[in-house]
GROMACS .gro file of C-alpha atoms in nm:
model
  396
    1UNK     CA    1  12.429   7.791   9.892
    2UNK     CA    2  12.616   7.953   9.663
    3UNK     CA    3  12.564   8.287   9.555
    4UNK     CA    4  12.466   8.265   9.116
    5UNK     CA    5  12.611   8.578   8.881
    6UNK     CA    6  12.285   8.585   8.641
    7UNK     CA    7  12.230   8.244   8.695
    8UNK     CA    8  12.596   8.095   8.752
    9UNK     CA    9  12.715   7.936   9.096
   10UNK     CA   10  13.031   8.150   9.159
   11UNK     CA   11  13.238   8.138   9.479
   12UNK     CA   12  13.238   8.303   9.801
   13UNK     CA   13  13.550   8.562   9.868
   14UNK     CA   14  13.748   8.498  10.201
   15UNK     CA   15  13.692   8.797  10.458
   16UNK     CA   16  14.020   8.948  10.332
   17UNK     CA   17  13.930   9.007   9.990
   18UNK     CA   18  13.559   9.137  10.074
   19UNK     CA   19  13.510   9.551  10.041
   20UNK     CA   20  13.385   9.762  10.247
   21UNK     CA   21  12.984   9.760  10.274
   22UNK     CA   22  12.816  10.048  10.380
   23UNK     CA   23  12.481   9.977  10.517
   24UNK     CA   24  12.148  10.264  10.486
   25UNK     CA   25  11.903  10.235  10.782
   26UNK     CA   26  11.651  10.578  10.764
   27UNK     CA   27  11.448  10.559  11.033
   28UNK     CA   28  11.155  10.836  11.100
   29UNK     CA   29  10.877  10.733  11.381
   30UNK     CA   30  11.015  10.345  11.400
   31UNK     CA   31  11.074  10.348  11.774
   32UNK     CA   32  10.860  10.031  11.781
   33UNK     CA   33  11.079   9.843  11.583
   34UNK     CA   34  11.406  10.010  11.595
   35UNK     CA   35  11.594   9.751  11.862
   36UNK     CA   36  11.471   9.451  11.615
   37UNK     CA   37  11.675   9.614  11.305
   38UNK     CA   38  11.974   9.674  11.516
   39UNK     CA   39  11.953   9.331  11.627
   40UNK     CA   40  11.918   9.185  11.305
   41UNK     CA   41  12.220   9.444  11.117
   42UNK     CA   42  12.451   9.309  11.424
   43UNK     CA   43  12.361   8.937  11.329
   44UNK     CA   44  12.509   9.045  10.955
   45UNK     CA   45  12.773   8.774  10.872
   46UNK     CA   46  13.017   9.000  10.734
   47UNK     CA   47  13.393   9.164  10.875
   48UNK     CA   48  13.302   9.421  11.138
   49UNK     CA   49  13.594   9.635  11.008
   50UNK     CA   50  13.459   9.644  10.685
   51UNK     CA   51  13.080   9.712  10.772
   52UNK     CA   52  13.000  10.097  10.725
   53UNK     CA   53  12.632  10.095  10.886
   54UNK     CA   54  12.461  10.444  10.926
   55UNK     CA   55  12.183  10.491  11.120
   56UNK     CA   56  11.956  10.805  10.932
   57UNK     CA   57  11.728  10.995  11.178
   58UNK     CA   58  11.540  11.316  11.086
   59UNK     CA   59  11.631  11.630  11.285
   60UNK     CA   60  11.261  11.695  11.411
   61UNK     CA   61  11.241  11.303  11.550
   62UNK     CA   62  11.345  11.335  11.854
   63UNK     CA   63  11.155  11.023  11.972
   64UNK     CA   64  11.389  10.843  11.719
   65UNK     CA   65  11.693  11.029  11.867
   66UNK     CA   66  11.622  10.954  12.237
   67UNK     CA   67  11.566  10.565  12.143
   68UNK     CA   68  11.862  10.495  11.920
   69UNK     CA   69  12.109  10.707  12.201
   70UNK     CA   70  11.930  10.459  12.443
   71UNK     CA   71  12.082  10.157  12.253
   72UNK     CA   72  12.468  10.001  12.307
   73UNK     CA   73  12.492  10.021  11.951
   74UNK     CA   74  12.827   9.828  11.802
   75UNK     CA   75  13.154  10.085  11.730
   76UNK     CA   76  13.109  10.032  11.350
   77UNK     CA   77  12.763  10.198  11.395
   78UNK     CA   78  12.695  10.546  11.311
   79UNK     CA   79  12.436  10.772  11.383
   80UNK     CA   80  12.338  11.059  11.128
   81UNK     CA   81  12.074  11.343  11.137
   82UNK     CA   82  11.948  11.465  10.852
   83UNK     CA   83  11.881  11.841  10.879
   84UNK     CA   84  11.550  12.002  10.844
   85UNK     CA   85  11.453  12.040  10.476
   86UNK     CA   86  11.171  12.008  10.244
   87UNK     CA   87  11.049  11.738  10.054
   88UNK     CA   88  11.091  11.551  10.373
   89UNK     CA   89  11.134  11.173  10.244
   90UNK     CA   90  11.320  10.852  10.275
   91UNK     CA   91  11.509  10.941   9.926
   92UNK     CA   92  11.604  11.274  10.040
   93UNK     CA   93  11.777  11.110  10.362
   94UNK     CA   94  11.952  10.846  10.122
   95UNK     CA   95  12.116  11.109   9.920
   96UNK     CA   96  12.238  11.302  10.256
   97UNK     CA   97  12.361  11.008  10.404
   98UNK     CA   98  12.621  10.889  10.059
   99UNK     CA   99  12.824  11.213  10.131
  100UNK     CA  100  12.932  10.999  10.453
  101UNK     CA  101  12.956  10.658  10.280
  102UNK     CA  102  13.271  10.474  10.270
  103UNK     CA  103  13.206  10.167  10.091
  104UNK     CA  104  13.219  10.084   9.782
  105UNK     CA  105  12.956   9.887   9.802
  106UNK     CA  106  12.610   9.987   9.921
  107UNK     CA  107  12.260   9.864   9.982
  108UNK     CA  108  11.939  10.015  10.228
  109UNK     CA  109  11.742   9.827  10.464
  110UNK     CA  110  11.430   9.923  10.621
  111UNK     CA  111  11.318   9.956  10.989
  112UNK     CA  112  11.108   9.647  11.008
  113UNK     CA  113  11.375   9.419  10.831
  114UNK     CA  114  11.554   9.155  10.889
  115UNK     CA  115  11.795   9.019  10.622
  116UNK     CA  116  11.967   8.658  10.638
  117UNK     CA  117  12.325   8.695  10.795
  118UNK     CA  118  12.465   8.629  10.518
  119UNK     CA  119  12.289   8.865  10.234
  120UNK     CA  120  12.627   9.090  10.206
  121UNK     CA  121  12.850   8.796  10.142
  122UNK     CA  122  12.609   8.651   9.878
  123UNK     CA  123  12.616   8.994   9.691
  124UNK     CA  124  12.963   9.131   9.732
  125UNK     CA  125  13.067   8.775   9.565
  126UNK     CA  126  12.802   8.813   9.290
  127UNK     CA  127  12.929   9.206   9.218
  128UNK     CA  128  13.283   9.075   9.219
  129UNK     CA  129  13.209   8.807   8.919
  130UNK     CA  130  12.962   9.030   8.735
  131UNK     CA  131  13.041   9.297   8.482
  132UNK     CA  132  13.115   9.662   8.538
  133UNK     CA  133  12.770   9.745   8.415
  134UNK     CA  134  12.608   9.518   8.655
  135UNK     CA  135  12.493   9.801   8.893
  136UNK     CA  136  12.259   9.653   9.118
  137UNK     CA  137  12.111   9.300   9.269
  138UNK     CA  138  11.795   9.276   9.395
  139UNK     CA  139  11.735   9.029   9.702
  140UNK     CA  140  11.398   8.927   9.751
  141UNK     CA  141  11.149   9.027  10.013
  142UNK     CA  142  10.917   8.821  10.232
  143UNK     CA  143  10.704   8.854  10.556
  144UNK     CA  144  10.770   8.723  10.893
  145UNK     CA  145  10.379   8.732  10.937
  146UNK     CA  146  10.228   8.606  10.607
  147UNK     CA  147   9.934   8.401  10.790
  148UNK     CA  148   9.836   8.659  11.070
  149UNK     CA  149   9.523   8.752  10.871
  150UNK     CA  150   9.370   8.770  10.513
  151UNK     CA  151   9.521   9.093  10.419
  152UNK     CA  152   9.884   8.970  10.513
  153UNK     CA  153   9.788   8.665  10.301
  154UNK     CA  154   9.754   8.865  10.025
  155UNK     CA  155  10.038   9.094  10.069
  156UNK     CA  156  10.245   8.765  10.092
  157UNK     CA  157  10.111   8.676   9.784
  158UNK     CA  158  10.161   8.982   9.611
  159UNK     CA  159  10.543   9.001   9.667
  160UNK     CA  160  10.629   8.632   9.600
  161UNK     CA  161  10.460   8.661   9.216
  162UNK     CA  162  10.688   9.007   9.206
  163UNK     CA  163  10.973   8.901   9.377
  164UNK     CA  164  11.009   8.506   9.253
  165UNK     CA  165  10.828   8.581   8.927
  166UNK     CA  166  10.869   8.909   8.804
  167UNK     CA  167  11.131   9.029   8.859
  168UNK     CA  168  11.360   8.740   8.798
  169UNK     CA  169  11.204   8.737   8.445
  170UNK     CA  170  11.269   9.086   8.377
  171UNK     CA  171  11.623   9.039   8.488
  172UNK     CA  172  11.696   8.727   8.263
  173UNK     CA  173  11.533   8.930   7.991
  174UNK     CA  174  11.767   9.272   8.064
  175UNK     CA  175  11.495   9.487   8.119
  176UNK     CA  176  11.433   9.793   8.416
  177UNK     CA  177  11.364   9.658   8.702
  178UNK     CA  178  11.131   9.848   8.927
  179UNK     CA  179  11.328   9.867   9.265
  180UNK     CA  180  11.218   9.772   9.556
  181UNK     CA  181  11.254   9.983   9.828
  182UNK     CA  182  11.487   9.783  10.015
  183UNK     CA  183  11.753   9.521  10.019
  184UNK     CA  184  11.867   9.671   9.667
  185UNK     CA  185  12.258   9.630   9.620
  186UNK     CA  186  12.474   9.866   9.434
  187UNK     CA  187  12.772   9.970   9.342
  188UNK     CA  188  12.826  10.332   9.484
  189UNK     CA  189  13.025  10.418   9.172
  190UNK     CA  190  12.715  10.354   8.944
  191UNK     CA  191  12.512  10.560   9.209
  192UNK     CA  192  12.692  10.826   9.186
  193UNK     CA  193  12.704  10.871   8.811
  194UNK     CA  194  12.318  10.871   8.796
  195UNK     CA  195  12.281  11.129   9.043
  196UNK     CA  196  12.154  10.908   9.362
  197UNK     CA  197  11.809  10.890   9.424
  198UNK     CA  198  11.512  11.110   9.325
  199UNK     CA  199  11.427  11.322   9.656
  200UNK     CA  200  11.074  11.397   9.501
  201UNK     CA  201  10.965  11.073   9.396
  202UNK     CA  202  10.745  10.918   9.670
  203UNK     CA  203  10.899  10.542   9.463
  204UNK     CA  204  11.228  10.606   9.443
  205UNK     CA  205  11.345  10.231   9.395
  206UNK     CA  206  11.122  10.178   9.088
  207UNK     CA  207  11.241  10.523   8.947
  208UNK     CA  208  11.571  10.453   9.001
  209UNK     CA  209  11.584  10.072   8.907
  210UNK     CA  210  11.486  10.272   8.533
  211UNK     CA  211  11.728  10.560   8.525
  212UNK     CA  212  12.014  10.315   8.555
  213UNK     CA  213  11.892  10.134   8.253
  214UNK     CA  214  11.878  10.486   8.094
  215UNK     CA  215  12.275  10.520   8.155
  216UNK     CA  216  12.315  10.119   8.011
  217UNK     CA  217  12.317   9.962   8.379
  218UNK     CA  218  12.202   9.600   8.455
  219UNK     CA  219  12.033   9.455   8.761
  220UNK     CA  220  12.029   9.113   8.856
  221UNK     CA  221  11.881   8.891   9.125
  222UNK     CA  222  12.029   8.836   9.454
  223UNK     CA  223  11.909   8.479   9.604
  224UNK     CA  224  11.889   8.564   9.972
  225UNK     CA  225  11.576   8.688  10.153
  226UNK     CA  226  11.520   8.991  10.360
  227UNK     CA  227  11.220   8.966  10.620
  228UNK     CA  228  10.964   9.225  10.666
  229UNK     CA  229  10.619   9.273  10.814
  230UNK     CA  230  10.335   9.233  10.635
  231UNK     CA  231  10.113   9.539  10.659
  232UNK     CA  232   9.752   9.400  10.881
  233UNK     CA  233   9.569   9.688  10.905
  234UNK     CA  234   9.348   9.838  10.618
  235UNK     CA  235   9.406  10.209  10.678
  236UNK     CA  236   9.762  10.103  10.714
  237UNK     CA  237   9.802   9.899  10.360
  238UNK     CA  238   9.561  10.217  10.237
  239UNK     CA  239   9.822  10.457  10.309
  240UNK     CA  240  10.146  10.291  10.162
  241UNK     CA  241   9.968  10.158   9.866
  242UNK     CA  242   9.866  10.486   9.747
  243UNK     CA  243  10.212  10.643   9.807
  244UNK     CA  244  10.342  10.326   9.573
  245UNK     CA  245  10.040  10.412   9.310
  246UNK     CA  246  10.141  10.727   9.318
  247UNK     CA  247  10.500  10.707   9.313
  248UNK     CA  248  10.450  10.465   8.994
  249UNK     CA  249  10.248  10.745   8.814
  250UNK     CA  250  10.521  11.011   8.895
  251UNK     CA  251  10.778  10.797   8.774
  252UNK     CA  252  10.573  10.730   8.430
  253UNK     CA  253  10.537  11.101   8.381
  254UNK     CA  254  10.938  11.215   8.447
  255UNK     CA  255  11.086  10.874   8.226
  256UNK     CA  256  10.827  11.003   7.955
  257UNK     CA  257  10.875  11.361   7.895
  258UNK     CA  258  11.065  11.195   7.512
  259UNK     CA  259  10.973  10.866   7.460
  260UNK     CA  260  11.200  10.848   7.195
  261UNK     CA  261  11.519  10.878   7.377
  262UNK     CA  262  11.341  10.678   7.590
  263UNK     CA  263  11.327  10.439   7.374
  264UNK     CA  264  11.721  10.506   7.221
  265UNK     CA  265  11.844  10.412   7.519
  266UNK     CA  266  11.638  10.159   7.693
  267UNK     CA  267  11.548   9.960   7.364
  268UNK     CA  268  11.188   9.910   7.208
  269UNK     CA  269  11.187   9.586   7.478
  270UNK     CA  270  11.285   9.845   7.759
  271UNK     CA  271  11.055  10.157   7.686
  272UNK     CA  272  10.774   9.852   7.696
  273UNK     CA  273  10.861   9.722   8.016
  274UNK     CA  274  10.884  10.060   8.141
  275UNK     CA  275  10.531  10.184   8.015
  276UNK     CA  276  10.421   9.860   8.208
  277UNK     CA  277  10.604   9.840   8.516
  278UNK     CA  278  10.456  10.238   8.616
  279UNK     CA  279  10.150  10.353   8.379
  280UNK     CA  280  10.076   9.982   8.361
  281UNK     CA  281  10.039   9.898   8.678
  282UNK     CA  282   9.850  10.270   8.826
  283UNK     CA  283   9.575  10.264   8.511
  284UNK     CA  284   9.495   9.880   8.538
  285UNK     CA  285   9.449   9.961   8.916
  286UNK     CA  286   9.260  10.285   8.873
  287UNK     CA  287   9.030  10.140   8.584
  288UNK     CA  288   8.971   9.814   8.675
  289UNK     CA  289   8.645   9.914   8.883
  290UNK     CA  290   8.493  10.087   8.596
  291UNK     CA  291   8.568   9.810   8.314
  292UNK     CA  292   8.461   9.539   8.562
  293UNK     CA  293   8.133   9.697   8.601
  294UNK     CA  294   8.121   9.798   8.192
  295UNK     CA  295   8.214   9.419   8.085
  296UNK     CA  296   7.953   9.282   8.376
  297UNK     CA  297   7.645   9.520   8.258
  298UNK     CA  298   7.670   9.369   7.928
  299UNK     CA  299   7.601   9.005   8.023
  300UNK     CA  300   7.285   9.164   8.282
  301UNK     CA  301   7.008   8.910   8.070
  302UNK     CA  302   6.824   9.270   8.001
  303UNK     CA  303   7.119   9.379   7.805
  304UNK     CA  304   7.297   9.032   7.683
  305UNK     CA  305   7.076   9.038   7.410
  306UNK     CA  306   7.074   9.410   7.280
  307UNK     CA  307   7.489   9.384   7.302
  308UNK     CA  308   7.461   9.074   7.120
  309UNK     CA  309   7.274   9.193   6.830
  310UNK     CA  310   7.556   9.299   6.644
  311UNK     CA  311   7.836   9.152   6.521
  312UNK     CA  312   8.052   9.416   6.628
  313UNK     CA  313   7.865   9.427   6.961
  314UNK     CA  314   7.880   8.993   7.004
  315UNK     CA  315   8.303   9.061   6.974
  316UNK     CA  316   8.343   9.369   7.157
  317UNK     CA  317   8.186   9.169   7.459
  318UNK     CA  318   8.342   8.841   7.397
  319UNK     CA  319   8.697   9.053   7.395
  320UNK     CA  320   8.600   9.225   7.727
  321UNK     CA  321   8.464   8.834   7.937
  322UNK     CA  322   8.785   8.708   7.761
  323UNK     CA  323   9.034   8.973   7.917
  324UNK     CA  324   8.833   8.976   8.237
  325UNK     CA  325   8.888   8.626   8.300
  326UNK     CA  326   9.259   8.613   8.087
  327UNK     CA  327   9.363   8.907   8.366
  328UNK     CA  328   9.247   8.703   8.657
  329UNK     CA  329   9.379   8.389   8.546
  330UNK     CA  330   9.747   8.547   8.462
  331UNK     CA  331   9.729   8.709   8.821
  332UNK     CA  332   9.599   8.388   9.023
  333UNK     CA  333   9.882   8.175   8.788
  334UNK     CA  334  10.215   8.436   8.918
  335UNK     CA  335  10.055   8.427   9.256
  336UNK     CA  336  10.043   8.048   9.233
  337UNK     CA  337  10.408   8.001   9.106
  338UNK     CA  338  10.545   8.274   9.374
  339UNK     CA  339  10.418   8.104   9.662
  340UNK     CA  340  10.517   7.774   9.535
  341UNK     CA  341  10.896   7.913   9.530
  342UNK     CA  342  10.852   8.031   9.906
  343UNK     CA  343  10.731   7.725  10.050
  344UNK     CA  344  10.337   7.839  10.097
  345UNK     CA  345  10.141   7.537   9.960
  346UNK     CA  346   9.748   7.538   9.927
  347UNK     CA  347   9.648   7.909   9.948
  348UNK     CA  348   9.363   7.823   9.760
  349UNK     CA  349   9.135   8.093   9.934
  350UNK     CA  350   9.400   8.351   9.895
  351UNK     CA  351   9.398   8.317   9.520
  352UNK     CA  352   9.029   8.255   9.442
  353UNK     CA  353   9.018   8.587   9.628
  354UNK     CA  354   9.237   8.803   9.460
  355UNK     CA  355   8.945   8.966   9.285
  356UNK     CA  356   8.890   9.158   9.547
  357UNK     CA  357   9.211   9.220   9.667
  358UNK     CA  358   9.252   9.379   9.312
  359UNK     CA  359   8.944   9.592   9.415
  360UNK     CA  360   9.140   9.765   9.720
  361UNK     CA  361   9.427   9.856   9.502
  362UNK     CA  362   9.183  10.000   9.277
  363UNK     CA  363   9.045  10.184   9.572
  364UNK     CA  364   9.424  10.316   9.665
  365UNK     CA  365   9.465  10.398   9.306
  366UNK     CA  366   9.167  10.655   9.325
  367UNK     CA  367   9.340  10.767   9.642
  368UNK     CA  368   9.690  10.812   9.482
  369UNK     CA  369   9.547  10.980   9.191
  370UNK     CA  370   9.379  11.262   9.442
  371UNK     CA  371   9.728  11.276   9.613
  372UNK     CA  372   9.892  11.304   9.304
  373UNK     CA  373   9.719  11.661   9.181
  374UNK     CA  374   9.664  11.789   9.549
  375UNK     CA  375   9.959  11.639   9.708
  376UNK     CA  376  10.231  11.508   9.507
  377UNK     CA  377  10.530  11.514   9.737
  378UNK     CA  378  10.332  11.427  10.065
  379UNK     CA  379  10.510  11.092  10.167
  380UNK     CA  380  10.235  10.863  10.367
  381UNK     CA  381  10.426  10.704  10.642
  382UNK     CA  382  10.359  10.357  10.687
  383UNK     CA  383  10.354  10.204  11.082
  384UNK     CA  384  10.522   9.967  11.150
  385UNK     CA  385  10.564   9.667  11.457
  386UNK     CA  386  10.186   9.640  11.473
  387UNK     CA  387  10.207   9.261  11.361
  388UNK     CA  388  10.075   9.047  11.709
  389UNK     CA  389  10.256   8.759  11.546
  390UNK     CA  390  10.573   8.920  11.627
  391UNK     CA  391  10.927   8.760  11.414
  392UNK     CA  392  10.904   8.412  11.386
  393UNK     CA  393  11.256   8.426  11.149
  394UNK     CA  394  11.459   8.281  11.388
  395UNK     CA  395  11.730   8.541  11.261
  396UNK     CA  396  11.653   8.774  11.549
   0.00000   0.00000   0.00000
C-alpha cells in the first residue's frame, strides 16, 4: 500500500531519488538473537548503496563481539564499539553512534526485531511529502508470539490499544507522542538540534518523543509493522516494565521542573498529554492497588451501610464504583479496538482479564518506584530469544 503523510496516500520515490538511511542496531548480551536481526536488516527493501546500518556493541561484551565477527555480515554493514563509560545504556550508545551517521535519515531497531522489507521506503516517502517540522514517524510494533501464553496475550494486547489506538490519536490531535523504543523515524537534522537522546533516562523514546514537541516538532504515524517478541516470562516482563515505569516517572520530573514554559511551548492540550502520557501512566499503576482495595472495603455489607449514611459518604462511593468500572471499561474498549486493527478476533479471556494484568503493572510500579530513589540510572536488561514459538513472520 501506499505510504499516507498524516493521513494522505502519497507516492513512493524511485531508488534514485531515495536518501541515504542510516540504520541503529545496539546490541548488549543479544547473542541469542543477533543472526535473526541481521537476517531481517539484510531483507530491508531499500538501495544497498544508500543503507548506512551500524551495528553498536559495548566494549566489555565480548560475547557480542566474538558473535557478530562470526557473521558474513553485508559490506554496507558496520560494526561500532562503544567505549567503556558510565551510565551504561542503550541511549548513551545512540548518541555515540550519530557522530558516525551518514544519513540523513535515521531510525533504531532492536535486537529481537524484524521490520517489513519495506518500512524505509514507506517512511523516506512520507518524510519527503511532510513538512520540515515533521521530525519523526512512528511505525507500529507487534509480536511474532502473541498466543504462546497468557502473559504474551496480554502484552499483545497492550501494544495494539497503544500502537493502533493511542498513539494514532495523539498524532491526529498534534500532541507528544511518547516514543517507542524502536522503529522511530527521524530526520537527523531535527535530532541534532534537540541534543540526541537523553543518556540518563532509562525511556528515552518517550522523553524524547516530548522534547521535540518542546522545540515545535511533529510526529506522525508510519503504517508498516515492525515484529518483536513478546516478553513470556514473569521475572522477565518484571524487569523491563519497571525500567519503563521508571523511565516514565524520570521523564515527568525533568519536562516539569516549569510547567509554565512547559506549557508556552507545548500548548495547554500538550502540557496535558504530557502530565498523562508519564505521571499518568506511573501513579495510576502505582495506586491502583490501594484505591481498588479503598473503593472495594466500602461496599464490604459491614461497611456499605455506615459509608452510605451520608450524603457526602453515598457520592464519594458512587464516584469511586463509577471510576472503578469507567477505568476498566475504557481499558478493555482500546484493547478491544487495537486487536481488532491487527487481525486478533475473540480475545475475550484476554480482556475480561485485564484486571489483573493491571495488578502486575501495579506490582512493577512499586518496583520502579524503589529503583527510582535507590537506583535511578540502573538500566534492567531485558532477555531476549526465549520465545519457544520461535518467528512465525515469514519475513525471516
Amino acid at each position: 500500500p501506499l505510504p499516507k503523510k498524516l493521513g494522505h496516500l502519497v507516492p513512493l520515490l524511485h531508488d534514485a531519488e531515495l536518501p541515504v538511511y542510516t540504520v541503529l542496531v545496539p546490541l548488549f548480551r543479544e547473542v541469542n538473537v543477533c543472526r535473526q536481526i541481521v537476517a531481517a536488516l539484510s531483507l530491508l527493501d531499500y538501495p544497498q548503496d544508500k543503507l548506512d546500518i551500524k551495528i553498536i556493541l559495548e566494549e566489555n561484551d565480548r560475547p557480542m563481539h566474538v558473535a557478530v565477527r562470526e557473521m558474513n555480515l553485508p559490506w554496507y554493514f558496520d560494526i561500532l564499539i562503544v567505549p567503556r563509560g558510565k551510565p551504561q545504556t542503550k541511549p548513551r550508545a545512540l548518541n555515540y553512534a550519530m557522530q558516525f551517521a551518514r544519513g540523513t535519515l535515521v531510525t533504531i531497531y532492536d535486537g529481537e526485531d524484524i521490520p517489513q522489507p519495506g518500512q524505509l521506503k514507506l517512511a523516506a516517502a512520507q518524510f519527503n511529502h511532510a513538512e520540515d517540522d515533521v521530525a519523526c514517524f512512528q511505525a507500529a510494533l507487534d509480536f511474532f508470539n502473541p498466543t504462546e501464553n497468557w502473559l504474551a496475550r496480554h502484552f499483545t494486547t497492550e501494544y495494539a490499544a497503544l500502537f493502533q489506538v493511542v498513539l494514532p490519536t495523539l498524532a491526529a490531535y498534534g500532541l507528544p507522542l511518547p516514543l517507542g523504543g524502536t522503529s522511530n523515524h527521524f530526520r537527523v537534522s531535527a535530532l541534532r538540534a534537540v541534543g540526541y537522546w537523553d543518556a540518563f533516562n532509562v525511556t528515552e523514546d518517550a522523553d524524547l518523543g516530548i522534547r521535540l514537541a518542546r522545540h515545535g516538532y511533529k510526529a506522525g504515524i508510519l503504517h508498516s509493522t515492525t515484529y518483536e517478541e513478546a516478553n513470556t516470562q514473569l521475572g522477565n516482563w518484571m524487569k523491563q516494565r519497571r525500567r519503563w515505569l521508571k523511565g516514565f516517572l524520570q521523564t515527568w520530573l525533568v519536562h516539569n521542573r516549569d510547567p509554565w514554559l512547559l506549557t508556552r511551548e507545548t500548548g495547554i492540550g500538550g502540557f496535558l498529554a504530557v502530565q498523562a502520557i508519564t505521571l499518568g501512566v506511573f501513579m495510576s499503576a502505582l495506586l491502583h492497588p490501594l484505591l481498588l482495595v479503598m473503593a472495594l472495603w466500602n461496599f464490604l455489607p459491614q461497611n456499605l451501610a455506615v459509608t452510605t449514611s451520608t450524603y457526602v459518604g453515598s457520592a464519594m462511593s458512587g464516584m469511586s464504583l463509577v471510576v472503578l468500572i469507567a477505568g476498566y471499561a475504557s481499558a478493555i474498549a482500546i484493547s478491544h479496538k487495537g486487536l481488532q486493527k491487527i487481525g486478533a478476533l475473540g480475545w475475550i479471556s484476554t480482556l475480561a482479564t485485564i484486571p489483573l494484568y493491571w495488578l502486575l503493572i501495579s506490582g512493577a510500579a512499586w518496583m520502579a518506584l524503589w529503583d527510582f530513589i535507590f537506583a535511578p540510572y540502573h538500566w534492567h536488561k531485558t532477555k531476549h530469544g526465549l520465545s519457544h514459538f520461535g518467528n512465525k513472520t515469514g519475513l525471516v
